[in-house]
């Protein structure tokens, strides 16, 4: 994690990289782009708000959708200028009803509405670690997705790297069954 | 704190203690100065079934402070974060070995994605508490019969969350398991400093409760604790390669008795009752000894190139954190002036310390890689025997791993941006899908790292999208820094990194998938070949 003392330096050098990233993303017709994912985690909410607004002009030539992927900030985040408010709901089987992610979803949905961001999406969803109780995870999934039903325009499932101990993979696990079933409910057929 | 010299004694006023009104006091009437830190012996942990009955999985998992949680300003009132993957330690490797003479031997890697840890023996089994990258939470584990068993994340005051780092564990006077850890970063001050060092207690090693602030001094981290009539606490000064040792009690406060250079301090009581302080030194582990924590003398170093030492109290086992891909602690047989100092968070890539010169060995892949990275003139200097310096060291680490001249070995050849040519975009367009249904697959590299290997695997799930990551590397000063390596990929500069991600996007787009691309900061010196 970036040392807080290093954040200003990093942010001062970031715009140049952002411009190059925008060029590459446009060249290859990327659909969705988060300039920095979860900047509230890396920089804190104030600096995140600042840099996410500062870099916007660098993406003027990018014709895809810009995503503001939120970590878990309680402090108000400024989502103006972005196309998609991204949720990172990784509560797996350990977060409960009315707890962290229920409130995070509600907060981000409210911010998006207030800032004129018309799309909500689950851009990082599922489990970091292997679920101890898949049925509890599935119940959570249903509740979180239900909370954005009719609002969400995307669902990206996390596939934890295998080098990470106890990471939750998708293929070959209970999560694969859930993913395929959920996709079928939405009309997606395995290819 | 150079080897062979004495620590300079600096007695300062106490600067700690916490809020005595709100803190729950530690029992002090039965303090036994030498029983809480068992003497080091040569006996290995005996075989025993794992997990033990005293360690159970935590079942309390919320992140909001409960109404019944103790209120300990500085420890319970700082924002708690949901468990989340922490890339900064994702490639750390936690190793265990025996300390025999001046060497760490009989080594075994416990796991990658594990970082700073500590432990002691309970009922013949080595119990270990260490940070895990997947959730950035301290996990409880056991090590017995060569098997490392993760018992899951600990809870504090009934909740599992990320925030506490740099754990040190020990027996409390009442028999409970004590945990000292840094409570994240303070919210005030510029730059922000590490949070207070908090003391927690557990009966089973899995579920802890906050007791009180142990050290409320700004800018210190990595605590090591010995409990006795007087407690001895060693800490590292944030942002410096400096260690402080303090003596006192939680009730009366602590005074600084010595300061010196080094990092990642570890304290243990030897079989003769002397206290040994072990710190990361210049290419090996420096040690100091004291009868009481107040007066210290340098002693023979541990001639192993590693860092993050943490003795498993009650055994001769030592946890340590060598450079990723190094293959454990390397023996050091001569004075290592040319070997870079190492610390847990800033260790440079491995470089050779003895034997033949690999730069003149005729390894063409190594030669070509180095010339492309540092230039022919600089390479010729290395081949002539000059030691790598500065940025050259990074290039050496990367190239040696790639060329199989040391380092990780066994991994598939990593993408190297230095030879990357941007591909012409295929004939695809930007999709305007009503719903993006996909999987976050990072870089889809190295092979086997994700459960989805390629585009066909993603389509087989019924998906239309892949989430990819473009990492933006930073160095210790916060500068965006190249070359960098991550997840087995090595990039010489921004162009190379963009070229690689662009070509990957081109590949998956050509297969008909949409892309969600996210920029993510990453420490630039992740281990090569991992």
XYZ file of C-alpha atoms in Angstrom:
721
model
C 0.000 0.000 0.000
C 1.225 3.496 -0.789
C 2.693 5.273 2.190
C 0.565 8.316 2.897
C 3.634 10.518 2.676
C 4.212 9.258 -0.836
C 0.696 9.843 -2.101
C 1.204 13.474 -3.209
C 4.232 12.491 -5.268
C 2.408 9.617 -6.870
C -0.624 11.710 -7.678
C 1.509 14.446 -9.213
C 3.019 11.947 -11.648
C -0.182 10.085 -12.377
C -1.790 12.347 -15.001
C 0.907 11.614 -17.574
C 0.360 7.876 -17.156
C -3.388 8.417 -17.314
C -3.038 10.103 -20.676
C -1.108 7.152 -22.046
C -3.581 4.712 -20.536
C -6.423 6.590 -22.196
C -4.681 6.333 -25.565
C -4.200 2.598 -25.227
C -7.749 2.015 -24.006
C -9.154 3.969 -26.917
C -6.867 2.282 -29.446
C -8.207 -1.132 -28.471
C -11.805 -0.006 -27.928
C -12.021 -0.807 -24.253
C -15.624 -0.672 -23.099
C -15.217 0.303 -19.449
C -12.212 1.963 -17.852
C -11.471 2.840 -14.242
C -8.517 5.250 -14.354
C -7.649 4.171 -10.820
C -9.632 1.431 -9.161
C -10.702 2.106 -5.586
C -8.733 5.337 -5.187
C -10.315 5.854 -1.777
C -8.420 2.779 -0.626
C -5.093 3.906 -1.988
C -5.220 7.632 -1.367
C -8.010 8.320 1.118
C -11.328 9.942 0.166
C -10.168 13.547 -0.138
C -7.209 12.831 -2.363
C -9.281 10.325 -4.309
C -11.921 12.924 -5.053
C -9.249 15.344 -6.183
C -7.326 13.020 -8.467
C -10.419 11.473 -10.016
C -11.595 14.904 -11.060
C -8.115 16.088 -12.065
C -7.549 13.225 -14.484
C -10.905 13.464 -16.215
C -9.637 15.768 -18.998
C -7.028 13.142 -19.894
C -9.870 10.879 -20.982
C -11.622 13.355 -23.239
C -10.707 11.286 -26.278
C -11.776 8.008 -24.703
C -15.209 7.052 -25.991
C -15.879 4.139 -23.695
C -17.428 4.464 -20.270
C -15.468 5.742 -17.301
C -15.938 3.886 -14.035
C -15.469 5.300 -10.525
C -14.843 2.053 -8.614
C -15.474 2.693 -4.935
C -13.736 0.761 -2.174
C -15.665 1.378 1.029
C -15.476 5.071 1.806
C -18.039 6.352 4.245
C -17.029 9.896 3.410
C -18.875 11.332 0.432
C -17.142 10.668 -2.861
C -17.479 12.920 -5.867
C -18.607 10.755 -8.774
C -19.388 13.606 -11.146
C -18.168 13.184 -14.681
C -18.135 9.399 -14.587
C -20.464 7.069 -16.427
C -20.584 4.143 -14.058
C -20.531 3.988 -10.261
C -18.620 0.780 -9.603
C -19.243 -1.350 -6.540
C -16.648 -3.722 -5.107
C -18.795 -6.050 -3.030
C -16.528 -8.771 -1.716
C -18.339 -9.742 1.455
C -18.598 -13.395 0.446
C -20.095 -15.335 3.355
C -18.873 -13.120 6.162
C -20.872 -9.913 5.795
C -24.394 -9.952 7.140
C -27.765 -8.343 6.669
C -27.615 -4.619 7.318
C -23.877 -4.667 7.642
C -21.036 -3.226 5.644
C -21.924 -4.005 2.058
C -25.635 -3.410 2.410
C -24.839 0.096 3.578
C -22.067 0.602 1.029
C -24.393 -0.276 -1.824
C -27.053 2.073 -0.556
C -24.533 4.884 -0.113
C -23.006 4.564 -3.559
C -26.397 4.331 -5.227
C -27.404 7.562 -3.502
C -24.173 9.323 -4.482
C -24.548 8.227 -8.071
C -28.067 9.601 -8.244
C -26.997 12.893 -6.703
C -24.030 13.229 -9.064
C -25.904 12.363 -12.229
C -24.175 9.022 -12.747
C -26.732 6.962 -14.555
C -25.231 3.494 -14.301
C -24.425 1.286 -11.321
C -22.416 -1.911 -11.719
C -20.872 -4.594 -9.554
C -17.383 -4.351 -11.017
C -15.651 -6.627 -8.492
C -17.905 -9.122 -6.789
C -17.727 -12.303 -4.773
C -15.121 -13.787 -2.488
C -11.448 -13.043 -1.912
C -10.953 -16.099 0.303
C -12.630 -19.440 -0.076
C -16.077 -19.285 1.436
C -16.489 -21.354 4.559
C -20.228 -21.528 3.934
C -21.116 -21.215 0.251
C -24.824 -21.175 1.038
C -24.311 -18.062 3.159
C -22.312 -16.462 0.367
C -25.050 -17.223 -2.137
C -27.663 -15.726 0.170
C -25.537 -12.601 0.420
C -25.033 -12.493 -3.346
C -28.761 -12.661 -3.916
C -29.385 -9.853 -1.453
C -26.664 -7.570 -2.843
C -27.684 -8.126 -6.415
C -31.296 -7.673 -5.452
C -30.443 -4.320 -3.938
C -29.300 -3.126 -7.352
C -31.854 -4.983 -9.404
C -33.002 -2.777 -12.230
C -30.073 -0.419 -11.622
C -27.017 -2.510 -12.339
C -25.523 -2.771 -15.793
C -22.752 -5.170 -14.974
C -21.384 -7.962 -12.814
C -17.685 -8.840 -12.761
C -16.849 -11.842 -10.569
C -13.473 -11.908 -8.819
C -11.286 -14.899 -9.680
C -8.658 -14.845 -6.926
C -5.148 -15.672 -8.100
C -4.170 -19.237 -7.331
C -0.847 -18.125 -5.887
C -2.741 -16.463 -3.071
C -3.300 -18.977 -0.277
C -6.932 -19.908 0.270
C -8.045 -17.778 -2.673
C -11.534 -18.354 -4.037
C -11.365 -19.540 -7.606
C -14.368 -19.615 -9.879
C -13.918 -22.545 -12.262
C -14.155 -25.898 -10.558
C -15.801 -24.597 -7.406
C -19.312 -23.969 -6.122
C -18.912 -20.429 -7.462
C -18.807 -21.682 -11.036
C -22.200 -23.305 -10.580
C -23.618 -20.120 -9.139
C -22.109 -17.954 -11.884
C -23.435 -20.138 -14.678
C -26.851 -20.312 -13.054
C -27.001 -16.590 -12.492
C -25.961 -15.967 -16.074
C -28.654 -18.296 -17.359
C -31.247 -16.375 -15.360
C -30.085 -13.262 -17.186
C -30.197 -14.986 -20.534
C -26.493 -15.740 -20.924
C -25.661 -19.171 -22.254
C -22.307 -20.859 -21.739
C -20.430 -20.818 -25.017
C 24.005 -0.204 15.032
C 27.020 -1.597 13.247
C 28.225 -5.045 14.069
C 30.989 -5.042 16.633
C 29.922 -1.758 18.140
C 27.882 -0.924 21.161
C 24.428 0.453 20.950
C 24.320 4.061 21.977
C 22.338 4.363 25.172
C 19.680 7.014 25.044
C 17.426 7.282 28.049
C 14.393 9.365 27.280
C 11.221 10.251 29.033
C 8.295 7.892 28.818
C 5.928 8.575 25.981
C 3.223 6.035 26.173
C 0.671 4.400 28.359
C -2.679 5.105 26.826
C -5.868 6.127 28.557
C -5.794 4.563 31.968
C -9.410 5.387 32.649
C -10.859 3.611 29.723
C -8.292 0.869 29.355
C -8.774 -2.484 30.929
C -5.644 -3.059 32.989
C -3.452 -6.034 32.434
C -3.081 -8.256 35.453
C 0.250 -7.398 36.975
C 0.209 -8.981 40.405
C 1.407 -12.308 39.126
C 4.046 -11.148 36.705
C 6.730 -13.729 36.258
C 9.625 -12.153 34.439
C 11.055 -15.214 32.788
C 8.119 -17.486 32.257
C 6.352 -15.439 29.661
C 9.149 -15.764 27.206
C 10.343 -19.302 27.095
C 14.073 -19.840 26.618
C 15.336 -20.797 23.241
C 16.247 -24.435 23.072
C 17.435 -26.745 20.386
C 14.389 -28.934 20.614
C 12.151 -29.002 17.613
C 8.435 -28.777 18.053
C 7.180 -32.244 18.698
C 4.773 -33.900 16.381
C 1.223 -33.225 17.317
C -2.077 -33.253 15.543
C -3.244 -29.997 14.070
C -5.185 -27.913 14.539
C -5.115 -28.016 18.304
C -8.201 -27.824 20.367
C -7.303 -24.366 21.549
C -7.527 -22.860 18.108
C -10.825 -22.551 16.352
C -12.091 -20.687 13.386
C -13.559 -17.354 14.151
C -17.223 -17.104 13.383
C -17.738 -13.423 14.062
C -17.304 -11.455 10.957
C -18.843 -8.032 10.884
C -16.851 -4.856 10.567
C -18.886 -2.439 12.618
C -17.954 -1.992 16.245
C -20.505 -3.701 18.459
C -22.143 -1.935 21.339
C -20.487 -4.257 23.794
C -16.955 -3.842 22.487
C -14.471 -2.254 24.872
C -13.729 1.382 24.254
C -10.023 1.939 24.009
C -9.213 5.265 22.389
C -6.530 4.722 19.809
C -7.334 1.040 19.415
C -11.082 0.724 18.928
C -11.948 4.096 17.482
C -9.915 4.032 14.301
C -11.692 3.162 11.068
C -11.829 -0.542 10.414
C -11.763 -1.759 6.862
C -13.369 -4.798 5.363
C -10.932 -7.577 4.587
C -9.507 -7.010 1.122
C -6.690 -8.269 -1.049
C -3.448 -6.391 -0.353
C -1.119 -6.440 -3.318
C 1.683 -4.843 -1.328
C 2.361 -8.139 0.419
C 0.932 -10.502 -2.171
C 4.325 -11.714 -3.261
C 5.978 -11.837 0.115
C 7.164 -15.260 1.145
C 7.015 -16.407 4.749
C 9.670 -18.984 5.547
C 10.548 -20.974 8.635
C 13.934 -22.412 9.543
C 15.980 -23.493 12.515
C 18.531 -21.183 14.028
C 21.602 -23.358 14.390
C 24.795 -21.549 15.297
C 24.995 -18.491 13.117
C 22.839 -19.857 10.306
C 19.182 -20.329 9.488
C 18.967 -23.922 8.307
C 16.391 -26.623 7.596
C 14.242 -24.084 5.808
C 10.760 -24.400 4.407
C 8.524 -21.847 2.750
C 5.211 -21.661 4.565
C 3.549 -19.761 1.775
C 3.602 -16.848 -0.602
C 1.157 -14.086 0.088
C 2.091 -14.353 3.744
C 4.025 -11.628 5.493
C 5.107 -10.360 8.891
C 4.513 -13.033 11.506
C 5.387 -14.300 14.938
C 4.644 -17.328 17.047
C 5.298 -19.576 19.996
C 4.905 -23.170 21.037
C 1.626 -24.345 22.558
C 1.366 -27.974 23.622
C 4.268 -28.889 21.395
C 2.875 -27.261 18.286
C 4.229 -24.105 16.714
C 1.405 -21.581 16.565
C 1.968 -18.765 14.112
C 0.197 -15.490 13.558
C 1.004 -13.770 10.258
C -0.458 -11.295 7.798
C -2.243 -12.745 4.783
C -2.434 -10.864 1.496
C -5.830 -12.187 0.509
C -7.642 -10.253 3.174
C -4.843 -8.216 4.759
C -5.851 -9.665 8.088
C -3.724 -11.398 10.680
C -4.257 -15.160 10.425
C -3.699 -17.827 13.040
C -1.924 -20.944 11.798
C -0.016 -23.942 13.011
C 3.147 -25.631 11.837
C 3.698 -29.267 12.736
C 5.246 -32.221 10.958
C 6.318 -29.879 8.218
C 2.729 -28.896 7.536
C 1.505 -25.315 7.686
C -2.189 -25.101 8.495
C -4.094 -21.847 8.144
C -6.741 -21.637 10.844
C -8.210 -18.466 9.402
C -8.283 -14.781 10.220
C -8.412 -13.660 13.819
C -11.208 -11.531 15.171
C -10.711 -8.516 17.397
C -13.574 -7.524 19.669
C -15.811 -9.889 17.742
C -15.005 -8.719 14.256
C -12.715 -9.612 11.388
C -11.317 -6.548 9.676
C -8.109 -5.164 8.248
C -6.262 -2.522 10.181
C -3.927 -4.208 12.625
C -0.500 -4.953 11.201
C 2.985 -5.960 12.387
C 1.931 -8.607 14.911
C 3.975 -9.839 17.846
C 2.590 -12.584 20.081
C 3.559 -13.693 23.577
C 2.219 -15.226 26.751
C 0.588 -12.805 29.151
C 1.103 -13.169 32.896
C -2.406 -14.602 33.293
C -1.689 -17.314 30.737
C -3.594 -15.665 27.933
C -2.182 -15.090 24.482
C -1.033 -11.517 24.059
C -0.910 -9.772 20.723
C 0.772 -6.439 20.119
C 0.049 -4.886 16.747
C 0.060 -1.528 15.075
C -3.408 -0.083 14.587
C -3.063 1.048 10.976
C -2.167 4.651 10.258
C -3.150 7.621 12.363
C -5.657 9.958 10.847
C -3.927 13.105 11.999
C -0.500 14.487 11.165
C 1.355 15.066 7.931
C 2.672 12.703 6.858
C 0.399 10.269 8.605
C 2.202 8.065 11.068
C 1.584 4.501 12.155
C -1.234 4.169 14.633
C -0.673 3.333 18.268
C 0.589 -0.106 19.177
C -2.313 -1.893 20.800
C -2.337 -4.829 23.183
C -4.915 -7.534 22.674
C -5.645 -10.749 24.523
C -7.064 -14.128 23.574
C -7.666 -17.473 25.171
C -7.792 -19.504 21.980
C -5.518 -17.593 19.617
C -8.365 -16.880 17.262
C -10.645 -14.422 19.005
C -8.925 -11.421 20.572
C -10.163 -8.558 22.681
C -8.557 -5.161 22.916
C -6.904 -4.553 26.266
C -5.301 -1.142 25.954
C -2.839 0.997 24.080
C 0.617 -0.409 24.698
C 2.743 2.264 23.036
C 1.130 5.554 22.123
C 4.227 7.056 20.564
C 3.886 8.499 17.104
C 5.901 7.030 14.257
C 6.877 3.608 15.531
C 5.946 0.191 14.209
C 6.982 -3.488 14.134
C 6.769 -4.126 17.879
C 8.556 -6.986 19.597
C 7.537 -7.609 23.190
C 8.924 -9.521 26.180
C 6.638 -9.601 29.205
C 8.052 -9.600 32.704
C 8.236 -7.515 35.864
C 9.419 -4.964 33.410
C 8.375 -5.337 29.819
C 10.963 -4.939 27.079
C 9.603 -3.579 23.820
C 11.557 -3.046 20.600
C 10.090 -1.015 17.756
C 11.183 0.227 14.377
C 11.015 3.927 13.663
C 8.658 4.579 10.775
C 10.464 5.600 7.608
C 13.898 4.965 9.052
C 16.176 1.993 9.447
C 16.266 2.619 13.170
C 15.271 0.410 16.072
C 14.402 1.596 19.575
C 14.284 -0.542 22.668
C 12.111 0.532 25.579
C 11.698 -0.808 29.089
C 8.799 -0.251 31.443
C 5.282 -1.427 32.084
C 1.956 -0.586 30.484
C 0.868 1.055 33.718
C 3.921 3.248 34.306
C 4.970 3.846 30.736
C 8.161 3.048 28.911
C 11.543 4.700 28.596
C 13.810 4.359 25.623
C 17.027 2.612 26.601
C 18.783 2.214 23.285
C 18.511 3.178 19.671
C 20.426 1.856 16.712
C 20.248 1.080 13.043
C 18.320 -1.866 11.734
C 14.798 -3.002 11.015
C 12.194 -5.620 11.915
C 13.299 -6.198 15.536
C 12.782 -9.528 17.265
C 13.214 -10.200 20.979
C 13.677 -13.569 22.641
C 15.035 -14.825 25.966
C 17.943 -17.216 25.512
C 18.412 -20.369 27.595
C 20.881 -18.547 29.852
C 18.348 -15.818 30.579
C 19.893 -13.140 28.397
C 17.702 -11.238 26.022
C 18.608 -11.405 22.350
C 17.601 -8.643 19.997
C 17.756 -9.582 16.322
C 17.388 -6.950 13.606
C 17.728 -6.786 9.862
C 21.225 -5.651 9.129
C 23.342 -5.163 6.083
C 22.800 -8.391 4.207
C 22.408 -10.514 7.312
C 20.775 -10.428 10.707
C 22.523 -8.463 13.440
C 22.119 -9.530 17.043
C 22.609 -7.858 20.421
C 22.359 -9.238 23.914
C 21.291 -7.763 27.212
C 20.694 -9.037 30.742
C 17.816 -6.652 31.383
C 16.839 -4.758 28.258
C 18.734 -1.693 29.388
C 22.373 -2.326 28.553
C 23.184 -4.006 25.286
C 26.233 -5.388 23.547
C 26.666 -6.520 19.992
C 26.976 -10.252 19.478
C 27.735 -12.483 16.540
C 25.445 -11.907 13.584
C 23.251 -14.571 12.069
C 24.990 -15.068 8.741
C 21.896 -15.601 6.663
C 20.665 -13.202 4.037
C 17.055 -12.618 4.966
C 14.912 -10.255 6.975
C 11.775 -10.135 9.106
C 13.171 -12.409 11.838
C 10.675 -13.694 14.378
C 11.665 -16.421 16.784
C 9.092 -19.072 17.594
C 9.382 -18.781 21.326
C 9.961 -22.153 22.927
C 11.820 -23.627 19.983
C 14.761 -22.996 17.715
C 12.478 -22.164 14.826
C 12.610 -18.723 13.310
C 10.173 -17.181 10.874
C 11.758 -14.944 8.280
C 11.010 -13.089 5.073
C 13.671 -13.518 2.412
C 13.382 -11.733 -0.877
C 10.669 -13.328 -2.994
C 12.147 -15.875 -5.349
C 15.438 -15.992 -3.490
C 14.736 -19.493 -2.242
C 14.990 -18.808 1.466
C 17.751 -17.339 3.574
C 21.089 -17.504 1.814
C 24.242 -18.260 3.783
C 26.691 -15.383 4.002
C 30.265 -16.489 4.371
C 32.048 -13.171 4.053
C 31.531 -9.574 5.033
C 28.665 -8.453 2.809
C 29.558 -4.857 2.095
C 28.323 -5.222 -1.447
C 25.078 -6.867 -0.471
C 22.218 -4.461 -0.173
C 20.629 -3.988 3.189
C 17.258 -5.631 3.344
C 14.067 -4.824 5.110
C 10.703 -6.430 4.926
C 9.145 -3.838 2.721
C 12.010 -2.628 0.625
C 14.182 -5.616 -0.037
C 15.913 -5.435 -3.400
C 16.093 -8.405 -5.673
C 18.568 -11.123 -5.004
C 22.093 -10.707 -6.257
C 24.899 -13.212 -6.044
C 27.202 -13.040 -3.089
C 29.752 -15.658 -3.812
C 30.995 -18.076 -6.410
C 31.552 -17.349 -10.068
C 30.464 -14.157 -11.770
C 27.126 -14.937 -13.465
C 27.484 -11.908 -15.737
C 30.523 -13.423 -17.402
C 29.195 -16.968 -17.376
C 28.131 -16.987 -20.999
C 24.406 -17.017 -20.243
C 23.180 -15.346 -23.420
C 19.651 -14.766 -22.163
C 21.002 -13.023 -19.090
C 23.422 -10.964 -21.161
C 20.759 -9.861 -23.623
C 18.275 -9.001 -20.945
C 20.779 -6.949 -18.998
C 22.042 -5.096 -22.040
C 18.490 -4.200 -22.977
C 17.842 -2.982 -19.461
C 21.016 -1.198 -18.405
C 23.055 -0.862 -21.577
C 26.109 -2.641 -22.888
C 28.648 -0.487 -21.093
C 27.074 -1.106 -17.722
C 26.773 -4.796 -18.496
C 30.442 -4.991 -19.406
C 31.235 -3.462 -16.046
C 29.283 -6.170 -14.277
C 30.936 -8.836 -16.375
C 34.290 -7.415 -15.331
C 33.388 -7.899 -11.709
C 31.825 -4.611 -10.690
C 28.875 -5.050 -8.319
C 25.502 -3.735 -9.468
C 24.354 -0.504 -7.917
C 21.132 1.471 -7.762
C 18.652 0.669 -10.491
C 21.009 -1.960 -11.863
C 20.100 -4.198 -8.959
C 16.482 -4.284 -10.000
C 17.439 -5.166 -13.546
C 19.755 -7.893 -12.305
C 17.013 -9.447 -10.224
C 14.554 -9.435 -13.082
C 16.985 -10.680 -15.680
C 18.422 -13.419 -13.499
C 14.945 -14.720 -12.868
C 14.081 -14.582 -16.547
C 17.302 -16.177 -17.632
C 17.211 -18.917 -15.037
C 20.478 -17.664 -13.590
C 19.194 -17.824 -10.035
C 16.006 -16.509 -8.602
C 12.737 -18.262 -8.955
C 13.380 -20.749 -11.714
C 10.799 -23.141 -12.964
C 8.344 -20.493 -14.076
C 7.329 -20.087 -17.669
C 9.090 -17.325 -19.518
C 7.479 -14.107 -18.406
C 6.218 -11.471 -20.765
C 8.943 -8.904 -21.081
C 7.975 -5.500 -22.235
C 11.409 -4.832 -23.635
C 10.579 -7.062 -26.590
C 6.923 -6.093 -26.919
C 5.553 -4.753 -30.177
C 2.097 -3.164 -30.038
C -0.318 -5.156 -32.139
C -2.630 -3.585 -34.683
C -6.169 -3.623 -33.310
C -8.378 -6.284 -34.824
C -11.519 -5.524 -36.713
C -13.680 -5.311 -33.626
C -15.693 -2.396 -32.417
C -16.619 -1.155 -28.994
C -19.568 -3.172 -27.757
C -22.575 -1.418 -26.323
C -23.902 -4.212 -24.177
C -26.943 -3.878 -21.948
C -25.154 -5.947 -19.315
C -21.444 -6.588 -18.814
C -21.151 -10.083 -17.336
C -17.601 -11.099 -16.718
C -14.713 -12.217 -14.545
C -11.791 -10.297 -13.086
C -8.794 -12.155 -14.459
C -6.039 -9.601 -13.675
C -3.414 -10.268 -16.413
C -4.365 -13.839 -17.309
C -0.736 -14.621 -16.546
C 1.219 -16.699 -15.629
C -0.545 -19.786 -16.987
C -2.589 -21.421 -14.281
C -2.645 -18.364 -12.053
C -6.373 -17.892 -12.644
C -9.048 -20.560 -12.806
C -9.905 -19.196 -16.251
C -6.977 -19.777 -18.559
C -8.151 -18.016 -21.675
C -11.025 -16.459 -23.551
C -12.727 -19.790 -24.200
C -12.883 -20.505 -20.481
C -14.595 -17.176 -19.937
C -17.109 -17.792 -22.674
C -17.765 -21.247 -21.233
C -19.119 -19.499 -18.163
C -21.607 -17.646 -20.340
C -19.720 -14.398 -19.882
C -19.154 -11.565 -22.312
C -16.568 -9.525 -20.428
C -13.160 -9.834 -18.817
C -11.785 -7.563 -16.133
C -8.098 -6.764 -16.660
C -5.691 -4.774 -14.541
C -3.125 -2.193 -15.590
C -0.689 -1.752 -12.766
C 1.006 1.560 -12.148
C 4.154 0.956 -10.121
C 5.391 3.205 -7.358
C 8.643 3.197 -5.442
C 9.402 3.991 -1.830
C 9.189 7.700 -2.467
C 5.884 7.480 -4.297
C 7.428 8.042 -7.719
C 6.075 6.073 -10.624
C 8.968 3.752 -11.221
C 10.128 1.409 -13.962
C 11.363 -1.238 -14.477
C 8.966 -3.258 -12.387
C 7.855 -6.842 -12.120
C 4.608 -8.400 -11.063
C 2.887 -11.762 -11.302
C 5.724 -13.122 -13.384
C 5.734 -10.223 -15.839
C 8.611 -7.809 -16.138
C 8.392 -4.381 -17.704
C 11.260 -2.089 -18.490
C 9.205 1.074 -18.861
C 5.729 2.532 -19.278
C 5.716 1.821 -23.010
C 6.431 -1.827 -22.373
C 3.737 -2.122 -19.766
C 1.168 -0.442 -22.003
C 2.229 -2.598 -24.903
C 1.649 -5.754 -22.904
C -1.793 -4.787 -21.629
C -2.757 -3.437 -25.047
C -1.889 -6.691 -26.745
C -3.783 -8.636 -24.114
C -6.821 -6.430 -24.660
C -6.457 -6.926 -28.392
C -6.463 -10.682 -27.887
C -9.605 -10.866 -25.780
C -11.420 -8.261 -27.849
C -10.622 -10.229 -30.984
C -12.290 -13.194 -29.310
C -15.481 -11.186 -28.954
C -15.228 -10.247 -25.312
C -15.679 -6.808 -23.821
C -13.105 -5.369 -21.443
C -13.283 -3.638 -18.101
C -9.806 -2.215 -17.574
C -8.789 -0.804 -14.206
C -5.657 1.060 -13.222
C -4.199 -0.066 -9.920
C -1.184 1.201 -7.979
C 1.374 -1.469 -7.157
C 4.735 -1.426 -5.434
C 7.275 -1.582 -8.241
C 9.653 -4.120 -6.808
C 7.510 -7.185 -6.513
C 9.412 -10.416 -6.689
C 10.424 -11.557 -10.138
C 9.052 -14.786 -11.409
C 6.254 -14.971 -8.879
